[in-house]
mmCIF file of C-alpha atoms in Angstrom:
data_model
loop_
_atom_site.group_PDB
_atom_site.id
_atom_site.type_symbol
_atom_site.label_atom_id
_atom_site.label_comp_id
_atom_site.label_asym_id
_atom_site.label_seq_id
_atom_site.Cartn_x
_atom_site.Cartn_y
_atom_site.Cartn_z
ATOM 1 C CA MET A 1 141.866 107.777 153.676
ATOM 2 C CA SER A 2 138.710 106.708 154.101
ATOM 3 C CA VAL A 3 136.825 105.105 157.192
ATOM 4 C CA LEU A 4 138.890 102.184 157.243
ATOM 5 C CA ASP A 5 142.586 102.566 157.976
ATOM 6 C CA SER A 6 145.766 101.400 155.416
ATOM 7 C CA ASP A 7 146.235 98.042 157.337
ATOM 8 C CA THR A 8 142.560 97.274 157.037
ATOM 9 C CA ASN A 9 143.199 95.673 153.804
ATOM 10 C CA ALA A 10 145.680 93.323 154.731
ATOM 11 C CA ASN A 11 144.298 91.931 157.696
ATOM 12 C CA PRO A 12 140.520 91.582 157.470
ATOM 13 C CA GLY A 13 140.321 90.405 161.042
ATOM 14 C CA ARG A 14 140.818 93.906 161.914
ATOM 15 C CA LEU A 15 136.724 94.416 161.262
ATOM 16 C CA ASN A 16 135.580 93.420 165.215
ATOM 17 C CA SER A 17 137.611 96.257 166.564
ATOM 18 C CA LEU A 18 136.332 98.772 163.719
ATOM 19 C CA PHE A 19 132.851 97.828 165.164
ATOM 20 C CA ASP A 20 133.881 98.876 167.869
ATOM 21 C CA PRO A 21 131.789 101.657 170.145
ATOM 22 C CA ALA A 22 134.525 103.701 171.230
ATOM 23 C CA THR A 23 136.473 103.203 167.696
ATOM 24 C CA THR A 24 136.870 107.100 166.086
ATOM 25 C CA ILE A 25 136.691 106.832 162.132
ATOM 26 C CA ILE A 26 136.959 109.295 159.602
ATOM 27 C CA THR A 27 133.283 109.030 157.641
ATOM 28 C CA PRO A 28 132.918 109.360 154.127
ATOM 29 C CA ASP A 29 131.634 113.054 154.187
ATOM 30 C CA GLY A 30 135.520 113.637 156.291
ATOM 31 C CA SER A 31 134.107 114.235 159.413
ATOM 32 C CA LEU A 32 135.059 112.450 162.356
ATOM 33 C CA ARG A 33 132.607 110.553 164.069
ATOM 34 C CA HIS A 34 132.774 107.520 166.654
ATOM 35 C CA GLN A 35 131.655 103.683 165.123
ATOM 36 C CA HIS A 36 128.388 103.362 166.211
ATOM 37 C CA ASP A 37 127.357 106.926 164.974
ATOM 38 C CA ILE A 38 127.475 105.059 161.829
ATOM 39 C CA TYR A 39 127.091 102.006 162.589
ATOM 40 C CA PRO A 40 125.263 99.864 164.962
ATOM 41 C CA LEU A 41 126.846 98.097 168.122
ATOM 42 C CA ARG A 42 127.941 94.515 166.968
ATOM 43 C CA HIS A 43 125.992 91.901 168.137
ATOM 44 C CA SER A 44 127.376 87.857 169.188
ATOM 45 C CA SER A 45 124.591 86.151 168.318
ATOM 46 C CA LYS A 46 123.868 84.745 164.868
ATOM 47 C CA LEU A 47 121.014 85.707 162.627
ATOM 48 C CA GLN A 48 118.254 83.565 162.133
ATOM 49 C CA PRO A 49 118.266 80.874 159.862
ATOM 50 C CA ARG A 50 117.242 81.099 156.553
ATOM 51 C CA CYS A 51 114.122 79.685 156.035
ATOM 52 C CA ALA A 52 112.522 78.242 152.897
ATOM 53 C CA ASP A 53 111.260 80.449 150.343
ATOM 54 C CA GLU A 54 107.434 81.063 150.358
ATOM 55 C CA PRO A 55 106.227 79.586 146.734
ATOM 56 C CA ILE A 56 105.754 82.805 144.550
ATOM 57 C CA MET A 57 104.647 81.637 141.449
ATOM 58 C CA LYS A 58 101.648 82.059 141.888
ATOM 59 C CA TYR A 59 102.661 85.990 141.039
ATOM 60 C CA ALA A 60 103.763 84.771 138.192
ATOM 61 C CA ALA A 61 100.358 85.765 136.539
ATOM 62 C CA ALA A 62 99.267 89.395 138.437
ATOM 63 C CA ILE A 63 102.840 90.425 137.958
ATOM 64 C CA SER A 64 102.534 89.833 134.221
ATOM 65 C CA ARG A 65 99.033 91.902 134.241
ATOM 66 C CA THR A 66 100.666 94.373 135.635
ATOM 67 C CA ALA A 67 103.866 94.999 134.247
ATOM 68 C CA GLY A 68 101.225 95.343 130.589
ATOM 69 C CA HIS A 69 99.285 97.658 132.145
ATOM 70 C CA PRO A 70 99.486 101.417 132.053
ATOM 71 C CA LEU A 71 98.854 103.796 134.396
ATOM 72 C CA ALA A 72 95.593 104.673 134.978
ATOM 73 C CA ARG A 73 94.630 107.996 133.997
ATOM 74 C CA ARG A 74 92.840 109.230 136.606
ATOM 75 C CA SER A 75 93.675 110.842 140.508
ATOM 76 C CA ILE A 76 95.822 109.276 142.924
ATOM 77 C CA ARG A 77 93.437 110.459 145.726
ATOM 78 C CA GLN A 78 90.756 108.340 143.657
ATOM 79 C CA ASP A 79 90.463 104.623 145.904
ATOM 80 C CA ALA A 80 93.112 101.904 144.392
ATOM 81 C CA THR A 81 91.221 99.694 142.482
ATOM 82 C CA HIS A 82 93.210 96.842 144.122
ATOM 83 C CA PHE A 83 95.071 97.935 146.708
ATOM 84 C CA THR A 84 93.596 100.696 149.563
ATOM 85 C CA LEU A 85 96.070 103.293 150.618
ATOM 86 C CA ARG A 86 94.176 102.742 154.287
ATOM 87 C CA THR A 87 97.112 99.748 154.632
ATOM 88 C CA TYR A 88 99.610 102.202 154.431
ATOM 89 C CA HIS A 89 98.126 105.325 156.069
ATOM 90 C CA SER A 90 97.540 103.542 159.277
ATOM 91 C CA SER A 91 99.325 103.520 162.425
ATOM 92 C CA GLN A 92 102.169 101.147 162.263
ATOM 93 C CA LYS A 93 101.420 98.566 164.855
ATOM 94 C CA ASN A 94 97.876 97.630 162.325
ATOM 95 C CA SER A 95 99.534 98.326 158.937
ATOM 96 C CA ARG A 96 102.268 95.692 160.217
ATOM 97 C CA SER A 97 99.756 92.701 160.534
ATOM 98 C CA ILE A 98 98.012 93.912 157.705
ATOM 99 C CA LEU A 99 100.618 93.483 154.869
ATOM 100 C CA GLU A 100 102.992 90.914 156.285
ATOM 101 C CA PRO A 101 100.068 88.664 155.079
ATOM 102 C CA ARG A 102 100.539 89.737 151.574
ATOM 103 C CA LEU A 103 103.959 90.382 151.507
ATOM 104 C CA GLU A 104 104.743 86.635 152.688
ATOM 105 C CA ASP A 105 103.078 85.727 149.968
ATOM 106 C CA HIS A 106 106.314 87.059 148.112
ATOM 107 C CA GLY A 107 108.324 84.976 150.045
ATOM 108 C CA ARG A 108 110.740 85.495 152.755
ATOM 109 C CA VAL A 109 109.846 88.308 154.507
ATOM 110 C CA ILE A 110 112.924 89.986 156.673
ATOM 111 C CA HIS A 111 111.842 92.577 160.291
ATOM 112 C CA ASP A 112 115.056 92.814 162.074
ATOM 113 C CA GLN A 113 117.944 89.898 160.857
ATOM 114 C CA TYR A 114 119.608 93.029 159.329
ATOM 115 C CA SER A 115 119.442 95.608 162.615
ATOM 116 C CA VAL A 116 123.213 94.587 163.704
ATOM 117 C CA VAL A 117 126.611 93.577 162.376
ATOM 118 C CA ARG A 118 127.552 89.956 163.225
ATOM 119 C CA ASP A 119 131.216 89.246 164.875
ATOM 120 C CA HIS A 120 131.332 86.495 161.755
ATOM 121 C CA TYR A 121 130.844 86.840 157.801
ATOM 122 C CA ASP A 122 132.128 84.081 155.392
ATOM 123 C CA THR A 123 134.511 86.238 152.499
ATOM 124 C CA PRO A 124 133.256 85.011 148.513
ATOM 125 C CA LYS A 125 136.490 83.615 146.645
ATOM 126 C CA HIS A 126 135.652 85.870 144.035
ATOM 127 C CA PRO A 127 135.836 89.825 143.831
ATOM 128 C CA VAL A 128 132.168 91.239 144.654
ATOM 129 C CA VAL A 129 131.465 94.314 141.514
ATOM 130 C CA LEU A 130 128.896 96.938 143.291
ATOM 131 C CA ALA A 131 126.742 98.490 140.182
ATOM 132 C CA HIS A 132 125.065 101.754 141.073
ATOM 133 C CA GLY A 133 121.495 102.941 140.071
ATOM 134 C CA LEU A 134 119.502 105.797 137.853
ATOM 135 C CA LEU A 135 121.689 109.131 138.389
ATOM 136 C CA GLY A 136 123.897 107.141 140.560
ATOM 137 C CA PHE A 137 127.829 106.841 140.756
ATOM 138 C CA ASP A 138 131.186 106.152 142.903
ATOM 139 C CA GLU A 139 132.412 109.615 144.240
ATOM 140 C CA LEU A 140 130.261 112.504 143.615
ATOM 141 C CA ARG A 141 132.364 115.533 144.183
ATOM 142 C CA LEU A 142 130.928 118.874 144.152
ATOM 143 C CA ALA A 143 133.558 121.431 145.115
ATOM 144 C CA GLY A 144 136.667 119.411 144.108
ATOM 145 C CA ARG A 145 139.062 117.174 145.409
ATOM 146 C CA TYR A 146 140.122 119.120 148.311
ATOM 147 C CA PHE A 147 136.467 118.667 149.571
ATOM 148 C CA PRO A 148 135.334 115.284 150.680
ATOM 149 C CA GLY A 149 133.044 113.779 148.146
ATOM 150 C CA VAL A 150 129.723 112.265 148.563
ATOM 151 C CA GLN A 151 129.677 108.386 148.088
ATOM 152 C CA TYR A 152 127.227 106.699 146.632
ATOM 153 C CA TRP A 153 127.506 103.231 148.428
ATOM 154 C CA ARG A 154 128.297 104.691 151.903
ATOM 155 C CA GLY A 155 130.647 102.682 154.069
ATOM 156 C CA ILE A 156 129.398 99.793 152.455
ATOM 157 C CA ARG A 157 131.990 99.525 150.300
ATOM 158 C CA GLU A 158 135.304 100.023 153.276
ATOM 159 C CA ALA A 159 133.062 97.633 155.150
ATOM 160 C CA LEU A 160 133.198 94.704 152.679
ATOM 161 C CA THR A 161 137.013 95.524 151.884
ATOM 162 C CA ALA A 162 137.474 94.820 155.750
ATOM 163 C CA GLN A 163 136.243 91.429 155.546
ATOM 164 C CA GLY A 164 138.256 90.347 152.539
ATOM 165 C CA VAL A 165 135.915 91.031 149.891
ATOM 166 C CA LYS A 166 137.647 92.535 146.749
ATOM 167 C CA VAL A 167 135.320 95.500 145.674
ATOM 168 C CA ILE A 168 134.946 96.492 142.715
ATOM 169 C CA THR A 169 133.011 99.833 142.375
ATOM 170 C CA ALA A 170 131.636 100.368 138.828
ATOM 171 C CA THR A 171 130.700 104.136 137.458
ATOM 172 C CA VAL A 172 128.462 104.706 134.485
ATOM 173 C CA PRO A 173 126.636 107.236 132.706
ATOM 174 C CA PRO A 174 123.906 108.694 135.272
ATOM 175 C CA SER A 175 121.303 108.427 133.063
ATOM 176 C CA ALA A 176 121.980 107.039 129.594
ATOM 177 C CA SER A 177 120.017 103.960 127.944
ATOM 178 C CA ILE A 178 120.714 100.659 129.644
ATOM 179 C CA GLU A 179 123.033 99.575 126.528
ATOM 180 C CA GLU A 180 124.878 102.430 127.108
ATOM 181 C CA ARG A 181 125.643 102.273 130.761
ATOM 182 C CA ALA A 182 125.149 98.326 129.879
ATOM 183 C CA GLU A 183 128.599 98.844 127.664
ATOM 184 C CA GLU A 184 130.828 101.245 130.132
ATOM 185 C CA LEU A 185 129.601 98.846 133.416
ATOM 186 C CA ALA A 186 131.839 96.107 130.934
ATOM 187 C CA ARG A 187 134.817 97.659 130.640
ATOM 188 C CA GLU A 188 134.882 98.987 133.932
ATOM 189 C CA ILE A 189 134.666 95.209 135.492
ATOM 190 C CA GLU A 190 137.490 94.393 132.154
ATOM 191 C CA ALA A 191 139.695 97.130 133.997
ATOM 192 C CA GLY A 192 139.085 95.556 137.671
ATOM 193 C CA ALA A 193 138.518 92.327 137.636
ATOM 194 C CA ARG A 194 141.836 91.713 135.150
ATOM 195 C CA GLY A 195 140.742 88.189 134.111
ATOM 196 C CA LYS A 196 138.869 87.306 137.256
ATOM 197 C CA ASP A 197 135.270 85.854 137.474
ATOM 198 C CA VAL A 198 132.908 88.183 139.461
ATOM 199 C CA ASN A 199 130.069 88.427 141.401
ATOM 200 C CA ILE A 200 127.368 91.511 141.090
ATOM 201 C CA ILE A 201 125.371 93.353 143.581
ATOM 202 C CA ALA A 202 123.048 95.954 141.676
ATOM 203 C CA HIS A 203 120.834 98.627 143.666
ATOM 204 C CA SER A 204 117.932 99.438 141.649
ATOM 205 C CA MET A 205 119.249 100.447 137.777
ATOM 206 C CA GLY A 206 122.322 98.853 137.965
ATOM 207 C CA GLY A 207 120.272 95.476 137.803
ATOM 208 C CA LEU A 208 119.111 96.104 134.525
ATOM 209 C CA ASP A 209 122.211 97.131 133.157
ATOM 210 C CA SER A 210 123.753 93.791 134.709
ATOM 211 C CA ARG A 211 121.349 91.859 133.028
ATOM 212 C CA TYR A 212 121.562 93.519 129.688
ATOM 213 C CA MET A 213 125.617 92.841 130.080
ATOM 214 C CA ILE A 214 125.217 88.763 131.081
ATOM 215 C CA SER A 215 122.825 88.554 128.270
ATOM 216 C CA ARG A 216 123.806 90.646 125.365
ATOM 217 C CA LEU A 217 126.824 91.519 125.513
ATOM 218 C CA GLN A 218 128.403 88.227 126.795
ATOM 219 C CA PRO A 219 132.285 89.894 127.770
ATOM 220 C CA GLN A 220 134.684 87.468 127.095
ATOM 221 C CA LYS A 221 137.626 88.700 129.357
ATOM 222 C CA PHE A 222 135.799 88.098 132.830
ATOM 223 C CA LYS A 223 133.024 85.620 133.936
ATOM 224 C CA VAL A 224 129.817 86.663 135.874
ATOM 225 C CA LEU A 225 129.489 84.227 138.444
ATOM 226 C CA SER A 226 126.431 85.920 140.187
ATOM 227 C CA LEU A 227 124.152 88.827 139.649
ATOM 228 C CA THR A 228 122.247 89.872 142.819
ATOM 229 C CA THR A 229 119.746 92.160 142.237
ATOM 230 C CA ILE A 230 118.300 94.857 145.122
ATOM 231 C CA ALA A 231 114.873 96.537 144.816
ATOM 232 C CA THR A 232 115.473 96.590 140.479
ATOM 233 C CA PRO A 233 112.585 97.518 138.804
ATOM 234 C CA HIS A 234 112.703 94.132 136.764
ATOM 235 C CA ARG A 235 109.401 95.200 135.645
ATOM 236 C CA GLY A 236 109.472 98.364 135.492
ATOM 237 C CA SER A 237 107.733 100.992 137.614
ATOM 238 C CA ALA A 238 104.637 103.308 137.977
ATOM 239 C CA VAL A 239 106.309 105.762 138.880
ATOM 240 C CA ALA A 240 108.404 105.707 135.200
ATOM 241 C CA ASP A 241 104.416 105.497 133.651
ATOM 242 C CA PHE A 242 102.642 108.376 135.950
ATOM 243 C CA CYS A 243 105.949 110.886 134.922
ATOM 244 C CA LEU A 244 105.400 110.081 131.273
ATOM 245 C CA ASP A 245 102.537 110.010 131.669
ATOM 246 C CA GLN A 246 102.509 114.204 133.115
ATOM 247 C CA ILE A 247 104.791 115.226 130.963
ATOM 248 C CA GLY A 248 102.650 114.363 127.618
ATOM 249 C CA ALA A 249 103.930 113.522 124.548
ATOM 250 C CA GLU A 250 103.556 116.437 122.847
ATOM 251 C CA ARG A 251 105.853 118.066 125.420
ATOM 252 C CA LEU A 252 108.200 115.517 125.975
ATOM 253 C CA PRO A 253 110.780 116.299 122.772
ATOM 254 C CA GLN A 254 110.998 119.257 123.933
ATOM 255 C CA ILE A 255 112.376 118.309 127.640
ATOM 256 C CA TYR A 256 115.022 115.899 126.060
ATOM 257 C CA TYR A 257 115.849 118.458 123.965
ATOM 258 C CA THR A 258 116.680 120.659 127.009
ATOM 259 C CA LEU A 259 118.366 117.762 129.172
ATOM 260 C CA ASN A 260 120.564 116.851 125.819
ATOM 261 C CA LYS A 261 121.559 121.344 125.930
ATOM 262 C CA LEU A 262 122.579 120.776 129.198
ATOM 263 C CA ASN A 263 124.566 117.507 128.706
ATOM 264 C CA ILE A 264 122.093 115.024 130.678
ATOM 265 C CA GLU A 265 121.217 111.783 129.462
ATOM 266 C CA THR A 266 117.700 110.869 128.969
ATOM 267 C CA GLY A 267 118.109 106.983 127.188
ATOM 268 C CA ALA A 268 116.870 105.678 131.036
ATOM 269 C CA PHE A 269 113.336 107.161 131.462
ATOM 270 C CA ALA A 270 111.155 105.640 129.155
ATOM 271 C CA GLN A 271 112.779 102.151 129.352
ATOM 272 C CA LEU A 272 111.641 102.242 133.146
ATOM 273 C CA THR A 273 108.570 102.045 131.963
ATOM 274 C CA ARG A 274 106.197 98.792 132.464
ATOM 275 C CA LYS A 275 105.506 98.865 129.095
ATOM 276 C CA TYR A 276 108.985 98.379 127.882
ATOM 277 C CA MET A 277 109.874 96.138 130.348
ATOM 278 C CA SER A 278 107.519 93.658 129.580
ATOM 279 C CA GLU A 279 107.303 94.197 126.086
ATOM 280 C CA THR A 280 111.091 94.541 124.893
ATOM 281 C CA PHE A 281 113.877 94.280 127.395
ATOM 282 C CA ASN A 282 112.316 90.787 129.103
ATOM 283 C CA PRO A 283 111.691 89.065 125.947
ATOM 284 C CA ASN A 284 114.726 89.849 124.621
ATOM 285 C CA THR A 285 116.766 89.026 127.700
ATOM 286 C CA PRO A 286 116.993 85.907 128.854
ATOM 287 C CA ASP A 287 119.263 84.731 131.779
ATOM 288 C CA LEU A 288 122.363 82.822 130.603
ATOM 289 C CA ASP A 289 123.190 79.657 131.815
ATOM 290 C CA GLY A 290 125.237 78.725 134.426
ATOM 291 C CA VAL A 291 125.054 82.594 135.886
ATOM 292 C CA ARG A 292 123.182 82.496 139.599
ATOM 293 C CA TYR A 293 120.309 85.275 139.646
ATOM 294 C CA PHE A 294 119.827 86.162 143.247
ATOM 295 C CA SER A 295 116.878 89.304 144.025
ATOM 296 C CA TYR A 296 115.901 91.140 147.153
ATOM 297 C CA GLY A 297 112.594 93.805 147.601
ATOM 298 C CA ALA A 298 111.484 96.743 150.028
ATOM 299 C CA SER A 299 108.761 97.569 151.723
ATOM 300 C CA VAL A 300 108.089 100.378 153.656
ATOM 301 C CA LYS A 301 105.679 102.650 154.758
ATOM 302 C CA PRO A 302 106.105 106.646 154.507
ATOM 303 C CA SER A 303 106.889 109.040 156.888
ATOM 304 C CA LEU A 304 105.134 112.868 156.314
ATOM 305 C CA TRP A 305 108.076 114.053 155.593
ATOM 306 C CA SER A 306 109.476 111.252 152.851
ATOM 307 C CA VAL A 307 110.615 112.407 149.888
ATOM 308 C CA PHE A 308 108.957 109.056 148.760
ATOM 309 C CA ARG A 309 105.154 109.837 149.869
ATOM 310 C CA LEU A 310 103.869 110.906 147.002
ATOM 311 C CA SER A 311 105.703 107.905 144.574
ATOM 312 C CA HIS A 312 104.890 105.272 147.407
ATOM 313 C CA ARG A 313 101.665 105.812 146.936
ATOM 314 C CA ILE A 314 101.389 105.377 142.811
ATOM 315 C CA LEU A 315 103.324 102.529 143.275
ATOM 316 C CA ALA A 316 100.948 101.223 146.222
ATOM 317 C CA GLU A 317 97.613 101.729 143.797
ATOM 318 C CA ALA A 318 99.255 100.935 140.499
ATOM 319 C CA GLU A 319 101.651 97.513 141.923
ATOM 320 C CA GLY A 320 101.548 97.379 145.887
ATOM 321 C CA PRO A 321 104.003 97.214 148.550
ATOM 322 C CA ASN A 322 107.237 99.284 147.276
ATOM 323 C CA ASP A 323 109.659 100.996 148.826
ATOM 324 C CA GLY A 324 109.061 103.975 147.300
ATOM 325 C CA LEU A 325 110.588 104.033 143.871
ATOM 326 C CA VAL A 326 110.651 99.860 143.076
ATOM 327 C CA SER A 327 107.820 97.736 144.344
ATOM 328 C CA VAL A 328 108.070 93.926 145.147
ATOM 329 C CA ALA A 329 106.605 92.641 142.624
ATOM 330 C CA SER A 330 109.201 94.065 140.439
ATOM 331 C CA SER A 331 112.111 93.275 142.140
ATOM 332 C CA LEU A 332 111.126 89.333 142.440
ATOM 333 C CA TRP A 333 114.384 87.540 139.856
ATOM 334 C CA GLY A 334 116.067 84.373 140.337
ATOM 335 C CA GLY A 335 112.587 82.459 140.402
ATOM 336 C CA GLU A 336 111.168 81.302 143.736
ATOM 337 C CA ALA A 337 115.075 79.945 145.129
ATOM 338 C CA GLY A 338 116.604 83.464 143.951
ATOM 339 C CA TYR A 339 114.519 85.654 145.986
ATOM 340 C CA LYS A 340 116.311 86.315 149.115
ATOM 341 C CA GLY A 341 112.934 88.430 150.518
ATOM 342 C CA THR A 342 111.592 91.347 151.001
ATOM 343 C CA LEU A 343 113.153 94.187 153.768
ATOM 344 C CA VAL A 344 110.160 95.310 155.507
ATOM 345 C CA GLY A 345 110.455 99.665 156.706
ATOM 346 C CA VAL A 346 113.108 99.815 154.109
ATOM 347 C CA SER A 347 113.065 102.842 151.729
ATOM 348 C CA HIS A 348 114.960 102.429 148.615
ATOM 349 C CA LEU A 349 118.081 105.327 149.831
ATOM 350 C CA ASP A 350 118.246 102.750 153.322
ATOM 351 C CA LEU A 351 119.437 100.528 150.181
ATOM 352 C CA ILE A 352 122.434 102.120 149.630
ATOM 353 C CA ASN A 353 122.988 103.867 153.423
ATOM 354 C CA TRP A 354 122.548 107.088 152.520
ATOM 355 C CA THR A 355 119.684 107.363 156.078
ATOM 356 C CA ASN A 356 121.832 105.096 158.051
ATOM 357 C CA ARG A 357 123.245 108.213 160.434
ATOM 358 C CA LEU A 358 120.078 110.014 160.756
ATOM 359 C CA LYS A 359 117.767 107.447 161.168
ATOM 360 C CA TRP A 360 119.912 105.495 164.098
ATOM 361 C CA LEU A 361 119.811 108.947 165.734
ATOM 362 C CA ALA A 362 116.847 109.180 165.171
ATOM 363 C CA ALA A 363 116.192 105.794 167.564
ATOM 364 C CA GLU A 364 117.933 106.854 169.728
ATOM 365 C CA VAL A 365 116.332 110.085 170.717
ATOM 366 C CA THR A 366 113.211 108.417 170.595
ATOM 367 C CA GLY A 367 113.735 105.661 171.692
ATOM 368 C CA ASN A 368 112.570 103.110 169.152
ATOM 369 C CA PRO A 369 114.549 100.694 167.832
ATOM 370 C CA ARG A 370 116.105 100.786 163.928
ATOM 371 C CA LYS A 371 116.136 97.491 162.678
ATOM 372 C CA PHE A 372 118.260 97.908 158.964
ATOM 373 C CA ASN A 373 121.485 98.823 158.964
ATOM 374 C CA ALA A 374 122.368 98.488 155.331
ATOM 375 C CA ILE A 375 126.725 97.285 156.529
ATOM 376 C CA ALA A 376 125.026 94.397 157.911
ATOM 377 C CA PHE A 377 123.101 93.474 155.197
ATOM 378 C CA TYR A 378 125.999 93.884 152.181
ATOM 379 C CA LEU A 379 128.477 91.775 154.604
ATOM 380 C CA ASP A 380 125.395 89.532 154.504
ATOM 381 C CA ILE A 381 125.024 88.940 150.525
ATOM 382 C CA ALA A 382 128.677 88.279 150.558
ATOM 383 C CA ASP A 383 128.354 86.061 152.904
ATOM 384 C CA MET A 384 125.746 83.956 151.330
ATOM 385 C CA LEU A 385 127.951 84.452 148.417
ATOM 386 C CA ALA A 386 130.726 82.508 149.814
ATOM 387 C CA ASN A 387 128.391 80.039 151.574
ATOM 388 C CA GLU A 388 126.779 78.913 147.769
ATOM 389 C CA GLY A 389 130.805 78.244 146.456
ATOM 390 C CA LEU A 390 131.206 81.811 144.909
#
C-alpha cells in the first residue's frame, strides 16, 4: 500500500485527517514518517483570490526572437548581452526586488500561495492524466519488486486520489522522440480512461508529448478537455542548445550510436532545441479548438550546491528567469488568460515534489519558512479545473 490506505479512495472526506501532523504514514520510499515530515501543516485560510493575468503579449516578439536564436558561442562566464547574472547571484532580499518586475511582465507572480494545504479543494468531474517529462517514469524499481520503488510523482497522485480525483499516470519512453512518446501516451490514456473525457497535467517535456497527441494524432477513443503544462519548454531550451553545441556535430553520431547500443533512445534531445521548436514543432502543432490550454512557469535562484547551477546560468544569459532547466518565457502557453503564473523560488524538481522533504527539514532547522509545497500546488490545479467546469 502506498501513502494512503485503501478506504481513502472510497472516502475523499478523509483528506483533512490525512494532513493531520499526528498521522503516521508509509512514504513512497517505503519508510514510516509522520505526515508533517512530508507535507506542511494544513491551513484553514483560503488562498488569495486569483488576480487577473497581467498582459504578456508585449513579450511575444522577444520570445520569438529568443526561440530562433542559437546560443552564443562564447564562455558563459562573460557578461550576458541582455541579462546580467548579478540579478541571480545577489542576496535574496535584493534579488527579489530586482526579479519581480521582470516576472510580473509575464503575468501573475506566485510567491507563497502554495506554502500550505487548504482545508477544502473542489474536485474536477473528469479524470486527470499525469504526463511525465524527459527521462521520466511512473515508478522506477532498481532492486526488484521486493524493495520500494522511486515515484516520479512523489505523493502527488495519492493526494489527488484522496481528494476524489480519478488519476491516470501515463508512462512513455524516457528519451524517445516526441512522436514516439505521444503515441504511447495516447495508448496509456486509452487504456486508463476507457472512453471518458480527460484533463492532462503535464510536467516538462510531457507537455510537448500532449500537444502533439492532441493536435496531430487526435485520438478518437477519448477526448482531451484541457492541457495544463508545468515548466514545459514550448519554445525549446538553451540548455539543449548548449549541450549539443558542446558535443559538436562531428561527435554527435558516435554518442547517439553508443546510447542506442545501451537501449537508450535519443530522439528527444535534438527536439528540445530552440531552433527545432520554433521552426518545426510549433508551426506544425497548432492548438486544437475545443481544448482548454493552461500553463505555469517557475523561477529559482540556485544555491551553491544546486545541481542546476550551470544550467541556470546558461538559461539566465540566453532566456532570462528560469527554474534551472526551462525558462519562464518558454513555459508560457495558452495565451494571456491561459498562463496561470510564475512560481518564484521553485526549481524544476521542486515542481514534482522530489525535494519537498529535504527543503521542509532545512526550513525547520534554519527557521526560514518554506514557501512552496507541490502537494498544495497540484491540489489547486485540480481545484482550478473543477471551477472551470472540467
